[in-house]
Structures are given as C-alpha cells and as structure tokens.
mmCIF file of C-alpha atoms in Angstrom:
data_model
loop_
_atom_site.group_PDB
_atom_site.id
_atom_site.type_symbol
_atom_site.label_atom_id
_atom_site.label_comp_id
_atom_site.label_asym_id
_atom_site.label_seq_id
_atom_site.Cartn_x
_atom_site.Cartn_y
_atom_site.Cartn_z
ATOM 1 C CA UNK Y 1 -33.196 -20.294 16.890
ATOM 2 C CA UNK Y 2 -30.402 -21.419 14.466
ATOM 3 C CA UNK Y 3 -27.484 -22.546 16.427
ATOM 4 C CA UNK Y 4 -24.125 -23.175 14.410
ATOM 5 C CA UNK Y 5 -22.422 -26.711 14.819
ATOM 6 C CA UNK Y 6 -18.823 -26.770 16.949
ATOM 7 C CA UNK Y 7 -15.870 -26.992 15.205
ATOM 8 C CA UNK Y 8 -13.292 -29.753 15.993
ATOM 9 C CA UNK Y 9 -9.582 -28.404 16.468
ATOM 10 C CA UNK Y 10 -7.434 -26.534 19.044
ATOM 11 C CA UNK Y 11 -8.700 -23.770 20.987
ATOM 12 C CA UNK Y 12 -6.611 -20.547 20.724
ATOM 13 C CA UNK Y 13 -6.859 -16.735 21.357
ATOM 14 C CA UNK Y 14 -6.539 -14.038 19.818
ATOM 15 C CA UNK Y 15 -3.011 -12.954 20.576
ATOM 16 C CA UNK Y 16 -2.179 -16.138 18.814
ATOM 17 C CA UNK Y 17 -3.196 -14.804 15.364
ATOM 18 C CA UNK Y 18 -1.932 -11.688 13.695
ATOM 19 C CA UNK Y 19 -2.779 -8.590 13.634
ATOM 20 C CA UNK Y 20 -4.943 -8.374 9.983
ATOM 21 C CA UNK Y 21 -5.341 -5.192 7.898
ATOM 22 C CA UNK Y 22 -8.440 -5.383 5.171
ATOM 23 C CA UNK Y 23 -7.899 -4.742 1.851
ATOM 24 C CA UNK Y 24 -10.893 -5.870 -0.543
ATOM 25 C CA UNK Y 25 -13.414 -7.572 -0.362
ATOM 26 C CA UNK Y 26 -13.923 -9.509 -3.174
ATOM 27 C CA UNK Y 27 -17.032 -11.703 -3.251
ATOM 28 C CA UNK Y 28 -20.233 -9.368 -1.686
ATOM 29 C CA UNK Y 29 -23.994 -10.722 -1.020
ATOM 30 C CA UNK Y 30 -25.781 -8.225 0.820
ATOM 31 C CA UNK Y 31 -22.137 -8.009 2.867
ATOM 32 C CA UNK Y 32 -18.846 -9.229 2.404
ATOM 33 C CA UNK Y 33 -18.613 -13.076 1.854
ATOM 34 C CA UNK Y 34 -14.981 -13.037 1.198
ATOM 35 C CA UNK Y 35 -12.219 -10.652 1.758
ATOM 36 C CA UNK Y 36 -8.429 -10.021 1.306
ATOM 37 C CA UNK Y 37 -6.741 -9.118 4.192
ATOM 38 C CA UNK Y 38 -3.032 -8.491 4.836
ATOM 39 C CA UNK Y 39 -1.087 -9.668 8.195
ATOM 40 C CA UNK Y 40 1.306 -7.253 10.357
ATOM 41 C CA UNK Y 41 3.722 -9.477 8.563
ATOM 42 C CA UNK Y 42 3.060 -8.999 4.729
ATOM 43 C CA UNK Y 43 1.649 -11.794 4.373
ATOM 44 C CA UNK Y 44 -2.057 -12.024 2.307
ATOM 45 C CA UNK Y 45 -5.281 -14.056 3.574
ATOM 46 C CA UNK Y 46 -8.726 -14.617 2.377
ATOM 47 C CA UNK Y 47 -11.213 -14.011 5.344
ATOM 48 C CA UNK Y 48 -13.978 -16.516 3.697
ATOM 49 C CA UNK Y 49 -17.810 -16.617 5.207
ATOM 50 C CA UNK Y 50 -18.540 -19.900 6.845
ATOM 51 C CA UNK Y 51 -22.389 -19.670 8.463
ATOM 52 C CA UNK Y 52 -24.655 -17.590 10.974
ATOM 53 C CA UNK Y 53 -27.009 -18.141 13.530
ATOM 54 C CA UNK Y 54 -29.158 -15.317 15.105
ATOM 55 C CA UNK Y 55 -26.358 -13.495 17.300
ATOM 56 C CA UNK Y 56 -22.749 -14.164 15.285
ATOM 57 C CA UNK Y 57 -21.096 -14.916 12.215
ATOM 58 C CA UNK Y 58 -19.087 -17.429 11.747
ATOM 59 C CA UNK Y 59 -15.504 -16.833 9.634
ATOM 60 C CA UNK Y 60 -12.140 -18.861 8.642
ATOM 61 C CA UNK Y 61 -9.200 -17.211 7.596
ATOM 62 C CA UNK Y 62 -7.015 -19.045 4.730
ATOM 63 C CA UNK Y 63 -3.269 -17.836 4.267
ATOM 64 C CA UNK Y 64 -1.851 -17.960 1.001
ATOM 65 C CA UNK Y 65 1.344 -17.056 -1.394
ATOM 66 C CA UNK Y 66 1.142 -14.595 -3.920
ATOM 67 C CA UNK Y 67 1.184 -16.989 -6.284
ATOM 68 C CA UNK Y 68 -1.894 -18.691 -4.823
ATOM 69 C CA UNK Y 69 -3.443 -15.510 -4.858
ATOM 70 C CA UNK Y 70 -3.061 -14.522 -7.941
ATOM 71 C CA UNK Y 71 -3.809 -17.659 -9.018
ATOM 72 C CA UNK Y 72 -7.521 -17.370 -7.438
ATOM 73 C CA UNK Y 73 -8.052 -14.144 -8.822
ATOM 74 C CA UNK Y 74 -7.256 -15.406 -12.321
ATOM 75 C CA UNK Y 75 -10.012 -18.022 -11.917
ATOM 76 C CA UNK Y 76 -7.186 -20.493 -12.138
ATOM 77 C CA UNK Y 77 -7.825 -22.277 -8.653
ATOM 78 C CA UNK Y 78 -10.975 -22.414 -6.894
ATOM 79 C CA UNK Y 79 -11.713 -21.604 -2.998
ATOM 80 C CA UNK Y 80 -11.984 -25.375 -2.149
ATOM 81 C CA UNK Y 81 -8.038 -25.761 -3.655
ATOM 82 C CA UNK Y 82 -6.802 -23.003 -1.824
ATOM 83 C CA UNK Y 83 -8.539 -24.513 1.451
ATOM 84 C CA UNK Y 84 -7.078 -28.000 0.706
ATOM 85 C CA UNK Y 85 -3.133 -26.229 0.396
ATOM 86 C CA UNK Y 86 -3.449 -25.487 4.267
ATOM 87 C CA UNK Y 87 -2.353 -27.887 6.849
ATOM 88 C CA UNK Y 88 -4.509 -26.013 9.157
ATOM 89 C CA UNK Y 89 -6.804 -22.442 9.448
ATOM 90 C CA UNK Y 90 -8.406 -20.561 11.841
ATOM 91 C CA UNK Y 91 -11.920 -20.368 12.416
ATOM 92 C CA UNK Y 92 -14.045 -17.643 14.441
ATOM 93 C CA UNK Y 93 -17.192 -15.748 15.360
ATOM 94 C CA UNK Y 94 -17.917 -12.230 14.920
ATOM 95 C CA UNK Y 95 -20.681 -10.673 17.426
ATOM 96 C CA UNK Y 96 -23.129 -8.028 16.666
ATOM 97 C CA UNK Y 97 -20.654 -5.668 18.536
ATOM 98 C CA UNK Y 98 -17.663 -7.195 15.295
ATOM 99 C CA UNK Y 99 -15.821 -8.640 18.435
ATOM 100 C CA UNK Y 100 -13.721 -11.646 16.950
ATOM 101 C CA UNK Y 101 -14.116 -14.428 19.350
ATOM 102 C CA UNK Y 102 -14.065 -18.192 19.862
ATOM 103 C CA UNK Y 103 -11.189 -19.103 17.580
ATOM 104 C CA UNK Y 104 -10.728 -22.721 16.888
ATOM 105 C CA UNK Y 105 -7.178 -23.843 14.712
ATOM 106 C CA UNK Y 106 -8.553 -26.645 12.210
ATOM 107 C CA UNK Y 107 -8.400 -28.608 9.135
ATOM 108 C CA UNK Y 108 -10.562 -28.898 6.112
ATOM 109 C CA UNK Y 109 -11.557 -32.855 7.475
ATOM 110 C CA UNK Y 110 -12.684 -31.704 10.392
ATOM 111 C CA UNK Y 111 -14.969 -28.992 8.961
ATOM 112 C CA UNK Y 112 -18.590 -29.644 8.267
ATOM 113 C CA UNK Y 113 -19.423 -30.445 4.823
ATOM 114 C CA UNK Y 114 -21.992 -27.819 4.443
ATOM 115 C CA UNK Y 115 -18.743 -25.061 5.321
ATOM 116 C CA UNK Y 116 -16.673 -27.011 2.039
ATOM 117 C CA UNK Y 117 -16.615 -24.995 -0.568
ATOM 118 C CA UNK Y 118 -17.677 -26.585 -3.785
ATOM 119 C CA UNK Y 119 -15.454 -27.986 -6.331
ATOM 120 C CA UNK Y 120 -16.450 -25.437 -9.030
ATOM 121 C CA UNK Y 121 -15.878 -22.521 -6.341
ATOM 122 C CA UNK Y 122 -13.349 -19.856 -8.661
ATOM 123 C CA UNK Y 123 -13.779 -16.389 -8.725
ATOM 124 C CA UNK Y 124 -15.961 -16.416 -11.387
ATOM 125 C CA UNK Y 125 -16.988 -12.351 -12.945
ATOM 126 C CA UNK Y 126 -20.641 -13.282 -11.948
ATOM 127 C CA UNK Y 127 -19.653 -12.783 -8.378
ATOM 128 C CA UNK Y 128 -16.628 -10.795 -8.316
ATOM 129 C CA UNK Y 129 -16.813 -6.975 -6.823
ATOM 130 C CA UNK Y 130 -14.878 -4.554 -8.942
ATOM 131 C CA UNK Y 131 -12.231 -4.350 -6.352
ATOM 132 C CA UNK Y 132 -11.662 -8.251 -6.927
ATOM 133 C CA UNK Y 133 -11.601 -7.315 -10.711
ATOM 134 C CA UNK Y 134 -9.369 -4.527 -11.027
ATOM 135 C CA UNK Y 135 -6.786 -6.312 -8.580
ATOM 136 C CA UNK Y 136 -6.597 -9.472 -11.135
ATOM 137 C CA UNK Y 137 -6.653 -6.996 -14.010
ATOM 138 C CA UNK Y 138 -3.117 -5.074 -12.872
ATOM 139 C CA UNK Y 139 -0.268 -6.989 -14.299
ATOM 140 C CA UNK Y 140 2.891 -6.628 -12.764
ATOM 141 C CA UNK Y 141 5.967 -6.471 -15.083
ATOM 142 C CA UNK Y 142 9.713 -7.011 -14.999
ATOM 143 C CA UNK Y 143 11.751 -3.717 -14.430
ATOM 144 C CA UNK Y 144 15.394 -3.003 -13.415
ATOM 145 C CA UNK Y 145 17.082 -0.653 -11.180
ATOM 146 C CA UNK Y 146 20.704 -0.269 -12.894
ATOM 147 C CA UNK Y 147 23.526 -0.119 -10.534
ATOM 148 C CA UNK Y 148 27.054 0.766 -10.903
ATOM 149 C CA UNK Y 149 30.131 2.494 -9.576
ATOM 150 C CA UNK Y 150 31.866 2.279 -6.019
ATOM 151 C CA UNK Y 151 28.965 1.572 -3.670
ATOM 152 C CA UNK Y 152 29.150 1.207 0.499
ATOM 153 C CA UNK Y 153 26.330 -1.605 1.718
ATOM 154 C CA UNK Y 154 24.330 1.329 3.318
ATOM 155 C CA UNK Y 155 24.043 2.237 -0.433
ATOM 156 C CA UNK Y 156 22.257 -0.742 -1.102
ATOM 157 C CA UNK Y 157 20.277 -0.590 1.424
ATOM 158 C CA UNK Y 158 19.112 2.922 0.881
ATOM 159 C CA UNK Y 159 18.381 3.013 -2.949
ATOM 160 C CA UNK Y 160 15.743 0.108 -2.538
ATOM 161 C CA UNK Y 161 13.892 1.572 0.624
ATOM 162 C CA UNK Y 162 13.543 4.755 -0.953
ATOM 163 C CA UNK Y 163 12.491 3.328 -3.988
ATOM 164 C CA UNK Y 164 10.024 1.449 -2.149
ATOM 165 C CA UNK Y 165 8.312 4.182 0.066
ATOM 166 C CA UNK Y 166 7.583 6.462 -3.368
ATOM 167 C CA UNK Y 167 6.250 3.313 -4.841
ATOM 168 C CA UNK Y 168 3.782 2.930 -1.739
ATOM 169 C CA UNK Y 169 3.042 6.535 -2.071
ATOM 170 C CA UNK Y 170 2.191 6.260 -5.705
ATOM 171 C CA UNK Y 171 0.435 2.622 -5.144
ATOM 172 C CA UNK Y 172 -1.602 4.971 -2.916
ATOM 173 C CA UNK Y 173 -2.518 7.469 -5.180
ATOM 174 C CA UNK Y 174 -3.094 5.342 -8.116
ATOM 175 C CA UNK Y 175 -5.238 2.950 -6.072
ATOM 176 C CA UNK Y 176 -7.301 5.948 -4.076
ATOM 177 C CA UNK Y 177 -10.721 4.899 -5.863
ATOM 178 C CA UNK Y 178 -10.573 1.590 -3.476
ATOM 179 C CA UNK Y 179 -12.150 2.130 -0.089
ATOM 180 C CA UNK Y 180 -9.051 0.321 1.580
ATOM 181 C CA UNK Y 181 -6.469 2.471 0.071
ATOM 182 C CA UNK Y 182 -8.726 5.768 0.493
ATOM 183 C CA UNK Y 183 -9.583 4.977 4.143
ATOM 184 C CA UNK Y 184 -5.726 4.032 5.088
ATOM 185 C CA UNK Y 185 -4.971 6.881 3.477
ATOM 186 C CA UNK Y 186 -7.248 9.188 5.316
ATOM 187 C CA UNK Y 187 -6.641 7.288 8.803
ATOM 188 C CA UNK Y 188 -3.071 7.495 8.267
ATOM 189 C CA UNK Y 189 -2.667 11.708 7.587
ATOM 190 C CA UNK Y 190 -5.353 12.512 10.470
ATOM 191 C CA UNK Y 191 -2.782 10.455 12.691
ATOM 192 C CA UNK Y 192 0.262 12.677 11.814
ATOM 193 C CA UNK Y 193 -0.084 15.059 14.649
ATOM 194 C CA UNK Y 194 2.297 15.040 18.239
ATOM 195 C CA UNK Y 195 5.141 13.270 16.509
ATOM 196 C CA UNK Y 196 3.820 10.864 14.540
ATOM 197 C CA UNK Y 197 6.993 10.706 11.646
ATOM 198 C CA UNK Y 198 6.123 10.618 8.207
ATOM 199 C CA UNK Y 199 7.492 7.189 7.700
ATOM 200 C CA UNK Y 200 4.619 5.846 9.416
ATOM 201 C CA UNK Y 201 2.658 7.295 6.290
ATOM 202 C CA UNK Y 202 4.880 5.452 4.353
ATOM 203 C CA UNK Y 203 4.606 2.283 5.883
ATOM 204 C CA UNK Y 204 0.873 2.543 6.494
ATOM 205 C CA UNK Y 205 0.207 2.488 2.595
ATOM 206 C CA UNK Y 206 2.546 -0.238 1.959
ATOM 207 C CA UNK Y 207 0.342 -2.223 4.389
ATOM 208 C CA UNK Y 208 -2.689 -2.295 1.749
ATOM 209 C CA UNK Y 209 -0.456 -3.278 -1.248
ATOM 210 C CA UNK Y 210 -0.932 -7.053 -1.609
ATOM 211 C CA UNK Y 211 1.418 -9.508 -2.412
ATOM 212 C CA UNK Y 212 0.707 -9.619 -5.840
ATOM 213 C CA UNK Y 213 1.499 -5.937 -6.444
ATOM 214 C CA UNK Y 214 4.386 -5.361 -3.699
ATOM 215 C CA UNK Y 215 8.067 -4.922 -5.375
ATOM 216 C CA UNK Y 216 9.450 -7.960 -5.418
ATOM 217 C CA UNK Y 217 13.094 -8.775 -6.207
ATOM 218 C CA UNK Y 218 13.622 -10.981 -9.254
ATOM 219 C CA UNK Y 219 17.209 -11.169 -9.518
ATOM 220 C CA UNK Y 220 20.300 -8.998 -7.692
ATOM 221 C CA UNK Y 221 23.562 -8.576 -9.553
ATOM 222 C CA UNK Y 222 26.456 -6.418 -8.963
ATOM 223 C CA UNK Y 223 29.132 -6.742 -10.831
ATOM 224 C CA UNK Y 224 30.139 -2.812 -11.159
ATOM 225 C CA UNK Y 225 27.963 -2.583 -13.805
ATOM 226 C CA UNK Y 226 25.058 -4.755 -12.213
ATOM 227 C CA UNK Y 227 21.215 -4.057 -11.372
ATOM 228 C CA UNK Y 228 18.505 -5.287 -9.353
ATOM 229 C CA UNK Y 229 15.439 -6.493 -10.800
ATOM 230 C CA UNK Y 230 11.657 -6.415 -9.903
ATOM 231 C CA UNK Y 231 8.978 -7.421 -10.588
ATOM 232 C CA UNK Y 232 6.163 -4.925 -10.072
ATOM 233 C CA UNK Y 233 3.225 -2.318 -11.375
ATOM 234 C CA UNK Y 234 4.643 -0.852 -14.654
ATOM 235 C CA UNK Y 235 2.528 2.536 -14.114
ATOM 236 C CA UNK Y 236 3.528 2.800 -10.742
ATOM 237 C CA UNK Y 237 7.237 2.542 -12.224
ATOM 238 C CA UNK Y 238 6.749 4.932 -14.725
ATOM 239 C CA UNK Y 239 5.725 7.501 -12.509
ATOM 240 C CA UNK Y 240 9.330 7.037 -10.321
ATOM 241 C CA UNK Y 241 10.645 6.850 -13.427
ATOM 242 C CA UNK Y 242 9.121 10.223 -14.783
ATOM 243 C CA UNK Y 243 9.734 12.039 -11.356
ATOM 244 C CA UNK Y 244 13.629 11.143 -11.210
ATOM 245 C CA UNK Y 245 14.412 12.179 -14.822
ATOM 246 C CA UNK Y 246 12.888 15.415 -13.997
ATOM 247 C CA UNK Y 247 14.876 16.132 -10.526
ATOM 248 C CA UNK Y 248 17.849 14.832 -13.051
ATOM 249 C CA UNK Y 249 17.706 18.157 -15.137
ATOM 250 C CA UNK Y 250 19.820 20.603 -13.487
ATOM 251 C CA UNK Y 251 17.148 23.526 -14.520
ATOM 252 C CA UNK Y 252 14.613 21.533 -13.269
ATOM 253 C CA UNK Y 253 15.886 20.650 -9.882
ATOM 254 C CA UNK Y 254 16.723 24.371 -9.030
ATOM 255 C CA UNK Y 255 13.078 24.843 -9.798
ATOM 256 C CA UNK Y 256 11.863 22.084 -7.740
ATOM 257 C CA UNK Y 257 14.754 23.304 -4.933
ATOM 258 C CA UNK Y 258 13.424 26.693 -5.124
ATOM 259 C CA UNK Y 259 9.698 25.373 -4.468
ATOM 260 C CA UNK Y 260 10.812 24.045 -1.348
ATOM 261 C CA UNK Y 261 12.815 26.624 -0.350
ATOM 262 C CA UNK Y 262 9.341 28.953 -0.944
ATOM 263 C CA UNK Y 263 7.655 26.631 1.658
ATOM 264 C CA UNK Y 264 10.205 26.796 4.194
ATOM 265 C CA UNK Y 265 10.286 30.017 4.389
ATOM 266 C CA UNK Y 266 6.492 30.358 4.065
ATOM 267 C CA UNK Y 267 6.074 28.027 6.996
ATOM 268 C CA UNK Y 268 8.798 29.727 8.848
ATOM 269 C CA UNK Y 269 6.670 32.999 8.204
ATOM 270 C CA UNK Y 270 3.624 31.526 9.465
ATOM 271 C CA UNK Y 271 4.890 29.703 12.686
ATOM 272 C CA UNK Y 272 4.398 26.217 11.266
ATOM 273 C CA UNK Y 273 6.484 23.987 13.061
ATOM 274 C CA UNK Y 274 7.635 20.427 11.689
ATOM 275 C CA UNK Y 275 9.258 21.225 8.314
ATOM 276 C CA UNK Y 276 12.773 19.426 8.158
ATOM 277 C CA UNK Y 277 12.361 16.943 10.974
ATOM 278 C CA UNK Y 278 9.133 15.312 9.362
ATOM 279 C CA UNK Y 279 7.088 15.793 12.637
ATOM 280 C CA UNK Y 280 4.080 17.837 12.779
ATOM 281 C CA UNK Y 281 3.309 19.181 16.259
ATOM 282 C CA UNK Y 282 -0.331 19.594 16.917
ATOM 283 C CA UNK Y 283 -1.924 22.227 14.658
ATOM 284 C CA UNK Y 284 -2.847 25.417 15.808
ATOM 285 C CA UNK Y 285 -5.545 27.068 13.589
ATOM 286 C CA UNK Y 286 -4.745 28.223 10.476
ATOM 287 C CA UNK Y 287 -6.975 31.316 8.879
ATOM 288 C CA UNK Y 288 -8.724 30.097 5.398
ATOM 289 C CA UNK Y 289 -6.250 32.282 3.211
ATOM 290 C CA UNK Y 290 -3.187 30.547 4.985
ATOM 291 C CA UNK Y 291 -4.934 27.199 4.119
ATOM 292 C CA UNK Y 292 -5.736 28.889 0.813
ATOM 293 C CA UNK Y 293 -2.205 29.230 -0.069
ATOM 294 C CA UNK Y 294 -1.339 26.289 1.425
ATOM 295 C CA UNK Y 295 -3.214 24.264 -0.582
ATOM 296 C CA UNK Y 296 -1.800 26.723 -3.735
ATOM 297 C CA UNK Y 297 1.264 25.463 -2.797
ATOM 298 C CA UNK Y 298 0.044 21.332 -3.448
ATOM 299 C CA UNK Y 299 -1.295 22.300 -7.039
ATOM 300 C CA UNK Y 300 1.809 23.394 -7.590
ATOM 301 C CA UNK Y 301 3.703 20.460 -6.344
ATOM 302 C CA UNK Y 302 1.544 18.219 -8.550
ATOM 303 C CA UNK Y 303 2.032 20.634 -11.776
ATOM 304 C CA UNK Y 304 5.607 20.061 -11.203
ATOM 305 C CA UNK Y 305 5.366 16.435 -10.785
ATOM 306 C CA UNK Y 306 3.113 16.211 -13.794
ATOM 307 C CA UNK Y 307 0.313 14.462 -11.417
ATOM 308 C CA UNK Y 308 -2.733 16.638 -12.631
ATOM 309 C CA UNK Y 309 -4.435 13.381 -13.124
ATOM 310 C CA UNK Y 310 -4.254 12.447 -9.496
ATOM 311 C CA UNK Y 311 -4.874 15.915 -8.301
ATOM 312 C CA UNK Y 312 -8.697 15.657 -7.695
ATOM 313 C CA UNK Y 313 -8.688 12.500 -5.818
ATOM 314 C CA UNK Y 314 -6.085 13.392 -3.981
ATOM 315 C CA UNK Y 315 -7.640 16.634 -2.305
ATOM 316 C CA UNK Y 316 -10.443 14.622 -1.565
ATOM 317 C CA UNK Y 317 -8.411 12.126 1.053
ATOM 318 C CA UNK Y 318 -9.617 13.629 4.668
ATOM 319 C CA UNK Y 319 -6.939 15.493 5.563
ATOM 320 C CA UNK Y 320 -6.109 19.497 5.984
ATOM 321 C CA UNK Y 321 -4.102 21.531 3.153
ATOM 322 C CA UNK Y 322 -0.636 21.496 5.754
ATOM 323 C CA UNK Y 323 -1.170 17.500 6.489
ATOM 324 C CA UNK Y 324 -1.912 17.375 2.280
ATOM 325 C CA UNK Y 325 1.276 19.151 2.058
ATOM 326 C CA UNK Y 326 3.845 17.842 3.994
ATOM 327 C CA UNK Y 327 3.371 14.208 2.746
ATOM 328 C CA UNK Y 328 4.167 15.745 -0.429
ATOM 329 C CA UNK Y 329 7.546 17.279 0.546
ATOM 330 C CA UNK Y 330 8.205 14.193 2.899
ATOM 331 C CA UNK Y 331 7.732 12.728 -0.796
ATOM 332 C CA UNK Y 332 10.518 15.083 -2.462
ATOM 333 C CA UNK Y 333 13.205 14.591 0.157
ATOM 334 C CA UNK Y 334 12.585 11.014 -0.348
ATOM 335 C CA UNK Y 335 13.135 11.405 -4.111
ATOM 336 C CA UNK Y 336 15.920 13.673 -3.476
ATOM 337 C CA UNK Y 337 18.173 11.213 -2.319
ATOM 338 C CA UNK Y 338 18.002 9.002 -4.959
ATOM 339 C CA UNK Y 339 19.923 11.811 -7.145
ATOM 340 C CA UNK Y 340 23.098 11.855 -6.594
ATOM 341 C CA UNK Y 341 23.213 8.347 -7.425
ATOM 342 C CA UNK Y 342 21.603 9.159 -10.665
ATOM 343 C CA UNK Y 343 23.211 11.974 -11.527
ATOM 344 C CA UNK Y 344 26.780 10.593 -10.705
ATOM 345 C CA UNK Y 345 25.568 7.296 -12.686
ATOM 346 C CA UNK Y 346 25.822 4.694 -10.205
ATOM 347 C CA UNK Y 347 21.933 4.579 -10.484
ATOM 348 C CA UNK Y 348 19.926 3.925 -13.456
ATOM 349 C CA UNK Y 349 16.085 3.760 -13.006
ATOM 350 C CA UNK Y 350 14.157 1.426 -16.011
ATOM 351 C CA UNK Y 351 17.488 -0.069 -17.576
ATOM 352 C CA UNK Y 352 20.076 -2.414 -16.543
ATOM 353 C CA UNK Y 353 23.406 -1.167 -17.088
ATOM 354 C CA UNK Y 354 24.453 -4.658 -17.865
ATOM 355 C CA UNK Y 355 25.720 -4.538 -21.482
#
C-alpha cells in the first residue's frame, strides 16, 4: 500500500483557511489536476495536485494576483514560478468521502522534490481544458464611465455597484457554457425562496468572475466633468452599454415601463407574492399555462433587451419560469437607476466626458 511522505510545516485547521469557491479547472487527467478557485475574499488560487496513496489525495493551494494569473494562463510563467512567489501554501488531503483534512502551512524547501513542479511546467495548449483556454483568450479592455454634474458621495457609490451587479449578471450569461458559472447559476435561483433577496443572486455570480475579468478601477477623476475608468470585458460592456441607451429613449422606456407594469399586475392577478420587495416567498404551484405565460413574459424581456442570443442557454439554467423571471426584473430596476443620471447627463456610459 502506497503511503504518501509527511509534509514539514505548521499544522492548521480548517477554519484557518478560507472559504474557496471553484471556478475551472484547468489542467484534467482522468480528473482535475489543477483548478482555479476563488476565496470568500476575491481573491484567486490554483488548487494544484500533489500525490495519492490508496485512501486520499493529496492537494496544495497557491494564491496569486491577477497579474500572476494571467500571466500563467498566457504561458508566460510556469507552475514552479508561481510556487516559488509564495512565502508559504497550504497543503491537504482529500478522503474518498472529498472531506479536506490534515492541512499543513509550508514552503516550497520543505516540499518533496517529487511534489516540485518542473521548470518547463506552463500551461502549455497540449494540456489545457477549454475552460483554461477560453479564460486566457478573453481580453479585458480599457472603458470609461463619464461623470459630471453636482453629485452627493452616495452617488458615487451607487453608479459603480449598480454597474457592477449587471456586469455580474451579464458575466453570467455570457459565461453560462462553463460548468462553474452554469452550476452557480442554477444553485443560486433554486435558493431564492423564504427571503432569500435578489442581491444574493447578484453577489453569487460575481463570486465565479476571476480576477482577471472582475471590473477593476484604472483611474478615478472628478473634476465636474471627470470619469472613472476600468478595465474590464469589452462584450460584457457593450451589452450595459446597449441596454442603457435603450432605457435612454423616452419611447423606449415607456415600453419597457409598461412591460413591467404588465407583470405587476399579472402577478398581482395571480397571487404571486414578492414583486417590488425582491423576495420570493415559497412558491405555491403554479398551473402550466400560468408558467406558460410566465415564461412568455421572459422572451419578451430578452426581445426587448436584444438578448435573443442568450435566450436558449438561459432557459436551460435549473430554475422555474417565476424564479427565470424575477432575476430579470430584479435586473431592470437595477438598470433603472442608472437613468436619471444618464438622462440628466451626469452619467455617460463608454466615453469620458473629459474634453
């Protein structure tokens, strides 16, 4: 019986290490060999394959920047670089029952050479999943959020929140086709019931963007003009983009007002409780032709959003026609506040209004 050599280091549990959301995986052998998680905290790490005996398998997991990440997916570092940046990693065991135990804090010297990854150990396309390959094939861009006029703090605070909960929602949408995204997605819409808010939706999809794709601020100026720029997924952009110009239009925002308006009081008709305050109570059964127009009522959405390309993947996310839905409207209120700022020209979304 194969019996895996002790690792030298600290001893710790597993309250000492944070709670880790996975993402990719992005080098597969008959299983996983290594994966991209993402902490409570935002923060990425590679979950890299050490060894196995009979009964466990033996894992480290490797923190590391965004640059550092996107540095190993570009084939620009290799594994053994981005283990010798750490002053120090964890190391565990996994059972046959996936219970994470025996964690060890280390360092690369006091690792067995056999678990050192080789010199020549980059991502190379030979072993990279698709998932590893379509994550170092997105490109994020510079973009700009123009600001001007008389603005309050809570302003600022608001305008780049909002902007990045439709951004998560469109990340998620976009990104559907990737089992991490699909099955967040899914988990996260079967869990809205008995007051679970929609912002948890929100926040749950943000959790599987990694670093490398998250909005990040490049530069923050406000002069009155001023703007804030990012640096993020142009599509993903271009979708906000799209959807704001259209609320802009006065014609088209009575239409899209008059939608909602339809749904309220279609909802109202029906009994369906947990329109305005974004909480769904537990569902009572609904009769196929109320789930029939129900679901009616999301083709329409996306027609009006101009989403028909996302509109077959999308119904196929686990979740009912109402839970389908609300995150949709929970989507347009979040949308709708960005308007006034927009229409009274103290926003500007995809220019700076820097002259």
């Amino acid at each position: 019986m194969k019996k895996m050599p002790n690792i030298e280091g600290k001893k710790i549990s597993a309250k000492d290490i944070p709670q880790y959301t996975w993402n990719a995986d992005l080098v597969d052998f008959d299983g996983p060999l290594l994966s991209l998680f993402k902490s409570e905290d935002g923060e990425d790490a590679l979950f890299s394959w050490l060894d196995c005996s009979n009964s466990r398998n033996r894992w480290c997991i490797l923190p590391l920047s965004r640059e550092l990440l996107g540095s190993y997916l570009k084939q620009e570092t290799s594994l053994l670089e981005v283990f010798q940046s750490l002053d120090s990693f964890v190391v565990f065991d996994v059972t046959p029952s996936h219970r994470r135990t025996n964690f060890t804090l280390t360092n690369l010297s006091d690792l067995p050479q056999d678990y050192i990854p080789d010199p020549e150990s980059y991502l190379f396309d030979e072993i990279s999943t698709d998932a590893a390959t379509a994550l170092r094939d997105e490109e994020t861009e510079e973009y700009y959020l123009g600001l001007d006029g008389g603005m309050y703090i809570d302003d600022l605070s608001l305008i780049p929140k909002t902007y990045q909960q439709l951004y998560s929602f469109h990340y998620g949408l976009e990104h559907l086709q990737r089992d991490a995204v699909s099955h967040s997605f899914s988990r996260i819409l079967k869990g809205w019931t008995g007051g679970f808010s929609s912002v948890n939706v929100f926040t749950g999809l943000r959790s599987v963007i990694p670093s490398i794709h998250r909005v990040r601020i490049s530069e923050l100026r406000y002069n009155s003009p001023g703007h804030i720029k990012v640096n993020l997924l142009p599509k993903l952009a271009e979708k906000i983009e799209s959807a704001a110009n259209y609320i802009e239009n006065e014609e088209n925002f009575r239409e899209s007002e008059q939608f909602y308006k339809d749904v309220y009081n279609f909802f109202k008709d029906h009994k369906i409780a947990g329109f305005e305050e974004e909480r769904n109570q537990h569902e009572r059964s609904l009769t196929p032709d109320t789930n029939k127009e129900i679901m009616a009522y999301v083709d329409t959405f996306f027609e009006m959003m101009d989403w028909t390309e996302y509109q077959e993947n999308f119904k196929k996310v686990h979740a009912s026609p109402l839970l389908q839905l609300r995150i949709l409207l929970a989507y347009y209120r979040r949308l709708k506040k960005l308007r006034p700022y927009i229409v009274r020209g103290h926003l500007s979304i995809g220019s700076s209004l820097l002259t």
